[in-house]
Each structure stands twice: as structure tokens, then as C-alpha cells.
mmCIF file of C-alpha atoms and ligand atoms in Angstrom:
data_model
loop_
_atom_site.group_PDB
_atom_site.id
_atom_site.type_symbol
_atom_site.label_atom_id
_atom_site.label_comp_id
_atom_site.label_asym_id
_atom_site.label_seq_id
_atom_site.Cartn_x
_atom_site.Cartn_y
_atom_site.Cartn_z
ATOM 1 C CA MET A 18 -19.529 9.999 0.100
ATOM 2 C CA ILE A 19 -23.343 10.616 0.804
ATOM 3 C CA ILE A 20 -24.561 11.200 3.747
ATOM 4 C CA ASP A 21 -28.606 10.772 4.391
ATOM 5 C CA LEU A 22 -29.710 13.597 6.646
ATOM 6 C CA LYS A 23 -33.439 12.451 6.516
ATOM 7 C CA PRO A 24 -33.347 11.130 10.325
ATOM 8 C CA LEU A 25 -32.494 14.613 11.484
ATOM 9 C CA ILE A 26 -34.659 16.105 9.142
ATOM 10 C CA CYS A 27 -37.866 14.010 10.152
ATOM 11 C CA GLY A 28 -37.091 14.203 13.672
ATOM 12 C CA GLU A 29 -36.106 11.086 14.597
ATOM 13 C CA LYS A 30 -32.530 11.810 15.596
ATOM 14 C CA ARG A 31 -31.579 15.015 17.157
ATOM 15 C CA GLU A 32 -27.615 14.649 15.986
ATOM 16 C CA LEU A 33 -25.627 12.602 13.582
ATOM 17 C CA ASN A 34 -21.743 11.882 13.939
ATOM 18 C CA ILE A 35 -19.317 12.266 10.925
ATOM 19 C CA ASP A 36 -15.944 10.700 10.706
ATOM 20 C CA GLU A 37 -14.992 9.901 7.163
ATOM 21 C CA SER A 38 -11.899 10.682 5.299
ATOM 22 C CA PHE A 39 -10.905 10.499 1.642
ATOM 23 C CA ASP A 40 -7.718 10.804 -0.089
ATOM 24 C CA ILE A 41 -7.304 13.930 -2.222
ATOM 25 C CA SER A 42 -4.367 13.358 -3.806
ATOM 26 C CA GLY A 43 -3.735 15.468 -7.167
ATOM 27 C CA LEU A 44 -6.871 17.289 -6.102
ATOM 28 C CA THR A 45 -4.188 20.418 -7.232
ATOM 29 C CA ALA A 46 -1.426 20.135 -9.054
ATOM 30 C CA ASP A 47 0.638 20.901 -5.771
ATOM 31 C CA ILE A 48 -0.766 17.913 -4.051
ATOM 32 C CA VAL A 49 1.381 15.117 -4.619
ATOM 33 C CA SER A 50 -0.415 12.641 -1.893
ATOM 34 C CA GLY A 51 -2.338 12.625 1.037
ATOM 35 C CA THR A 52 -6.108 12.971 3.035
ATOM 36 C CA ALA A 53 -8.393 14.953 4.310
ATOM 37 C CA GLN A 54 -10.041 13.835 7.673
ATOM 38 C CA LEU A 55 -14.002 14.928 8.488
ATOM 39 C CA ARG A 56 -15.124 14.725 12.039
ATOM 40 C CA GLY A 57 -17.929 16.600 13.645
ATOM 41 C CA LYS A 58 -21.630 16.673 14.015
ATOM 42 C CA CYS A 59 -25.025 17.247 12.003
ATOM 43 C CA ILE A 60 -27.460 18.758 14.647
ATOM 44 C CA ASP A 61 -31.048 19.031 13.850
ATOM 45 C CA ARG A 62 -31.922 23.045 14.299
ATOM 46 C CA VAL A 63 -35.727 22.827 13.252
ATOM 47 C CA GLY A 64 -35.786 24.293 9.731
ATOM 48 C CA PHE A 65 -32.083 23.490 9.046
ATOM 49 C CA VAL A 66 -29.456 21.073 9.921
ATOM 50 C CA ASP A 67 -26.313 22.616 11.423
ATOM 51 C CA MET A 68 -23.021 21.194 10.244
ATOM 52 C CA SER A 69 -19.830 21.827 12.154
ATOM 53 C CA LEU A 70 -17.057 19.789 11.047
ATOM 54 C CA ASP A 71 -13.239 19.432 11.749
ATOM 55 C CA VAL A 72 -11.346 19.264 8.221
ATOM 56 C CA GLU A 73 -7.721 18.219 8.826
ATOM 57 C CA LEU A 74 -5.363 17.714 5.910
ATOM 58 C CA ASP A 75 -2.592 15.570 5.967
ATOM 59 C CA LEU A 76 -0.760 15.802 2.902
ATOM 60 C CA ILE A 77 2.747 15.681 1.214
ATOM 61 C CA VAL A 78 3.053 18.893 -1.362
ATOM 62 C CA SER A 79 5.057 19.938 -3.904
ATOM 63 C CA CYS A 80 7.094 23.376 -2.776
ATOM 64 C CA SER A 81 6.151 26.203 -4.922
ATOM 65 C CA ARG A 82 9.866 27.290 -5.666
ATOM 66 C CA CYS A 83 11.715 24.468 -5.296
ATOM 67 C CA ALA A 84 9.520 21.201 -6.285
ATOM 68 C CA THR A 85 10.917 19.519 -3.509
ATOM 69 C CA ASP A 86 8.158 16.874 -1.614
ATOM 70 C CA HIS A 87 6.900 18.000 1.863
ATOM 71 C CA LYS A 88 4.395 17.596 4.644
ATOM 72 C CA PHE A 89 1.928 19.910 4.873
ATOM 73 C CA LYS A 90 -0.974 20.053 7.458
ATOM 74 C CA GLU A 91 -3.313 21.935 7.996
ATOM 75 C CA SER A 92 -6.744 22.045 9.851
ATOM 76 C CA TYR A 93 -10.027 24.245 9.452
ATOM 77 C CA LYS A 94 -13.455 24.273 10.884
ATOM 78 C CA MET A 95 -16.303 23.883 7.990
ATOM 79 C CA GLU A 96 -19.519 24.990 9.310
ATOM 80 C CA TYR A 97 -22.360 25.200 7.013
ATOM 81 C CA PRO A 98 -26.185 25.131 7.523
ATOM 82 C CA LEU A 99 -27.922 22.752 5.446
ATOM 83 C CA VAL A 100 -31.169 23.366 3.987
ATOM 84 C CA THR A 101 -33.836 21.143 2.325
ATOM 85 C CA ALA A 102 -35.315 24.137 0.305
ATOM 86 C CA LEU A 103 -33.899 27.710 -0.332
ATOM 87 C CA ASP A 104 -35.881 30.898 -0.826
ATOM 88 C CA ASN A 105 -34.944 34.109 -2.184
ATOM 89 C CA GLU A 106 -32.313 34.975 0.326
ATOM 90 C CA ASP A 107 -28.954 35.267 -0.231
ATOM 91 C CA THR A 108 -28.026 31.563 -0.942
ATOM 92 C CA ASP A 109 -24.247 31.717 -0.644
ATOM 93 C CA GLU A 110 -24.201 30.402 2.776
ATOM 94 C CA PHE A 111 -26.365 27.681 2.728
ATOM 95 C CA VAL A 112 -26.069 23.988 1.300
ATOM 96 C CA LEU A 113 -28.877 23.085 -0.346
ATOM 97 C CA LEU A 114 -29.803 19.046 0.106
ATOM 98 C CA THR A 115 -31.328 16.991 -2.544
ATOM 99 C CA ASP A 116 -33.970 14.360 -1.238
ATOM 100 C CA GLY A 117 -32.586 14.875 2.423
ATOM 101 C CA LYS A 118 -29.260 13.874 1.021
ATOM 102 C CA LEU A 119 -25.747 15.717 1.433
ATOM 103 C CA ASP A 120 -22.974 15.044 -0.893
ATOM 104 C CA LEU A 121 -20.155 15.278 1.432
ATOM 105 C CA LEU A 122 -17.605 14.806 -0.905
ATOM 106 C CA GLU A 123 -18.549 17.546 -3.440
ATOM 107 C CA THR A 124 -19.159 20.069 -0.320
ATOM 108 C CA ALA A 125 -16.033 19.145 1.138
ATOM 109 C CA THR A 126 -13.688 19.580 -1.645
ATOM 110 C CA GLU A 127 -15.402 22.769 -2.853
ATOM 111 C CA PHE A 128 -14.680 23.860 0.786
ATOM 112 C CA ILE A 129 -11.107 22.484 0.723
ATOM 113 C CA LEU A 130 -10.258 24.452 -2.699
ATOM 114 C CA ILE A 131 -11.128 27.753 -1.195
ATOM 115 C CA ASN A 132 -9.098 27.663 1.500
ATOM 116 C CA LEU A 133 -5.864 25.489 0.697
ATOM 117 C CA PRO A 134 -2.936 27.948 0.487
ATOM 118 C CA SER A 135 -2.068 29.334 -3.135
ATOM 119 C CA ILE A 136 1.350 28.533 -2.432
ATOM 120 C CA TYR A 137 3.369 25.942 -0.538
ATOM 121 C CA LEU A 138 7.132 26.266 0.755
ATOM 122 C CA CYS A 139 9.228 23.458 1.853
ATOM 123 C CA ASP A 140 10.691 26.413 4.035
ATOM 124 C CA GLU A 141 9.831 29.863 4.374
ATOM 125 C CA ASP A 142 13.356 31.073 3.354
ATOM 126 C CA CYS A 143 13.445 28.406 0.379
ATOM 127 C CA LYS A 144 15.861 30.146 -2.165
ATOM 128 C CA GLY A 145 13.980 27.986 -5.013
ATOM 129 C CA VAL A 146 15.709 26.660 -8.201
ATOM 130 C CA CYS A 147 18.155 28.834 -10.403
ATOM 131 C CA PRO A 148 16.570 29.230 -13.677
ATOM 132 C CA GLY A 149 19.824 29.049 -15.519
ATOM 133 C CA CYS A 150 21.272 25.923 -14.006
ATOM 134 C CA GLY A 151 18.439 24.307 -12.495
ATOM 135 C CA VAL A 152 20.421 23.391 -9.208
ATOM 136 C CA ASN A 153 18.272 23.532 -5.988
ATOM 137 C CA LEU A 154 19.537 26.660 -4.378
ATOM 138 C CA ASN A 155 19.146 24.664 -0.976
ATOM 139 C CA LYS A 156 21.374 22.478 -1.509
ATOM 140 C CA GLY A 157 23.658 23.725 -3.808
ATOM 141 C CA GLU A 158 25.829 26.991 -5.310
ATOM 142 C CA CYS A 159 24.670 28.008 -8.409
ATOM 143 C CA LYS A 160 26.752 27.138 -11.217
ATOM 144 C CA CYS A 161 26.110 29.979 -13.984
ATOM 145 C CA GLU A 162 27.838 32.931 -12.350
ATOM 146 C CA GLY A 163 29.975 34.164 -15.140
ATOM 147 C CA LYS A 164 28.511 32.084 -18.037
ATOM 148 C CA GLU A 165 25.713 33.215 -20.658
ATOM 149 C CA VAL A 166 22.137 33.212 -19.178
ATOM 150 C CA ASP A 167 19.393 32.672 -22.119
ATOM 151 C CA PRO A 168 18.030 36.204 -22.028
ATOM 152 C CA ARG A 169 14.304 35.101 -21.935
ATOM 153 C CA LEU A 170 15.503 33.426 -18.146
ATOM 154 C CA ALA A 171 17.459 36.237 -17.249
ATOM 155 C CA LYS A 172 14.745 38.404 -16.673
ATOM 156 C CA LEU A 173 13.134 35.764 -14.295
ATOM 157 C CA LEU A 174 16.681 35.512 -12.631
ATOM 158 C CA ASP A 175 16.427 39.155 -12.131
ATOM 159 C CA TYR A 176 12.799 38.917 -10.540
ATOM 160 C CA LEU A 177 13.886 36.104 -8.452
ATOM 161 C CA LYS A 178 16.889 37.882 -6.951
ATOM 162 C CA LYS A 179 14.186 40.585 -5.619
HETATM 163 ZN ZN1 ZN B 202 11.261 25.009 -1.681
HETATM 164 ZN ZN1 ZN B 203 22.697 28.949 -11.559
#
């Protein structure tokens, strides 16, 4: 997804609308399927191009505790100044254009990866899965009460009870 910004850089246009979406299924191990929608503008500010996009994620993700697939929706504001050359200043906040072109997919993917939550929960109170019997504790009772639990799992079980 390459966006040609030369018309802005050479002064032909002042603004460029962006309305793109792309599939981010499998972007991380937790993302089962879904899309990222990018909508907004690039505006010529003379010397740089101001990109301001709304990033909307509409995903099916796997719960980090019980592995149940559920919907996850989130929106972010992605704002970067785009430049055709960098001087020696702090360059982290700028996105460098190659030949006046922006690789929107790459830039947005990096942005999304930074902003995604580290865990997804089907519910804040998700009880997870019993490491002993594998029962989804949101749906059923643990069946290993009173039975021998593998000592390696017992530690994890203790931890999960906290
Ligand atoms: Zn869950
Ligand atoms: Zn159990």
C-alpha cells in the first residue's frame, strides 16, 4: 500500500485524503482475524507533510486466559510528520519518505504493533482455564478437586488462584 505524496511535496495539491483498509489477521498470535481501517488526511505544511489518520481495528482475538475468540474493537489516532530528508535532530518522530512515497502498510503496521494491548480478555473477570483438567472455568467447574495435580502444574495453579 504505497501512497504517492509527490503532488503535495511539489505543491500541486494541499491535501490528500486517505481511506484504506487492510487485513491484519495473524499480525500477532492473538489476532485470529480482522481489519484495520485508516481514514484521514495528509496536509502539506511546507517543508513536511502532516499525516493524521484514524486507525480503527475491528478484530476477533483470542482471550489470553481462556483462549475463547471474541470481538475486539479499538481506535487510535496516528499522527506523524512525513519528511523527504532527515537532518541530525531526533529522528524518531518523523517518518522518512522514499522518493516522495509512503509505505502506508509498513508505517501503520508498526504503529498498530506498538499500540496493541499486551493481553486480551474475553471479560475482565475471565477465570481462565484450569491447568489441571483443562476446563474453561467460565463455563464449568474444575474437576480436579481432590485429585493429584502434576507438581509442575500445581505451581501454575497456585499462581492463577492469586
Ligand atoms: Zn477468557
Ligand atoms: Zn481442574
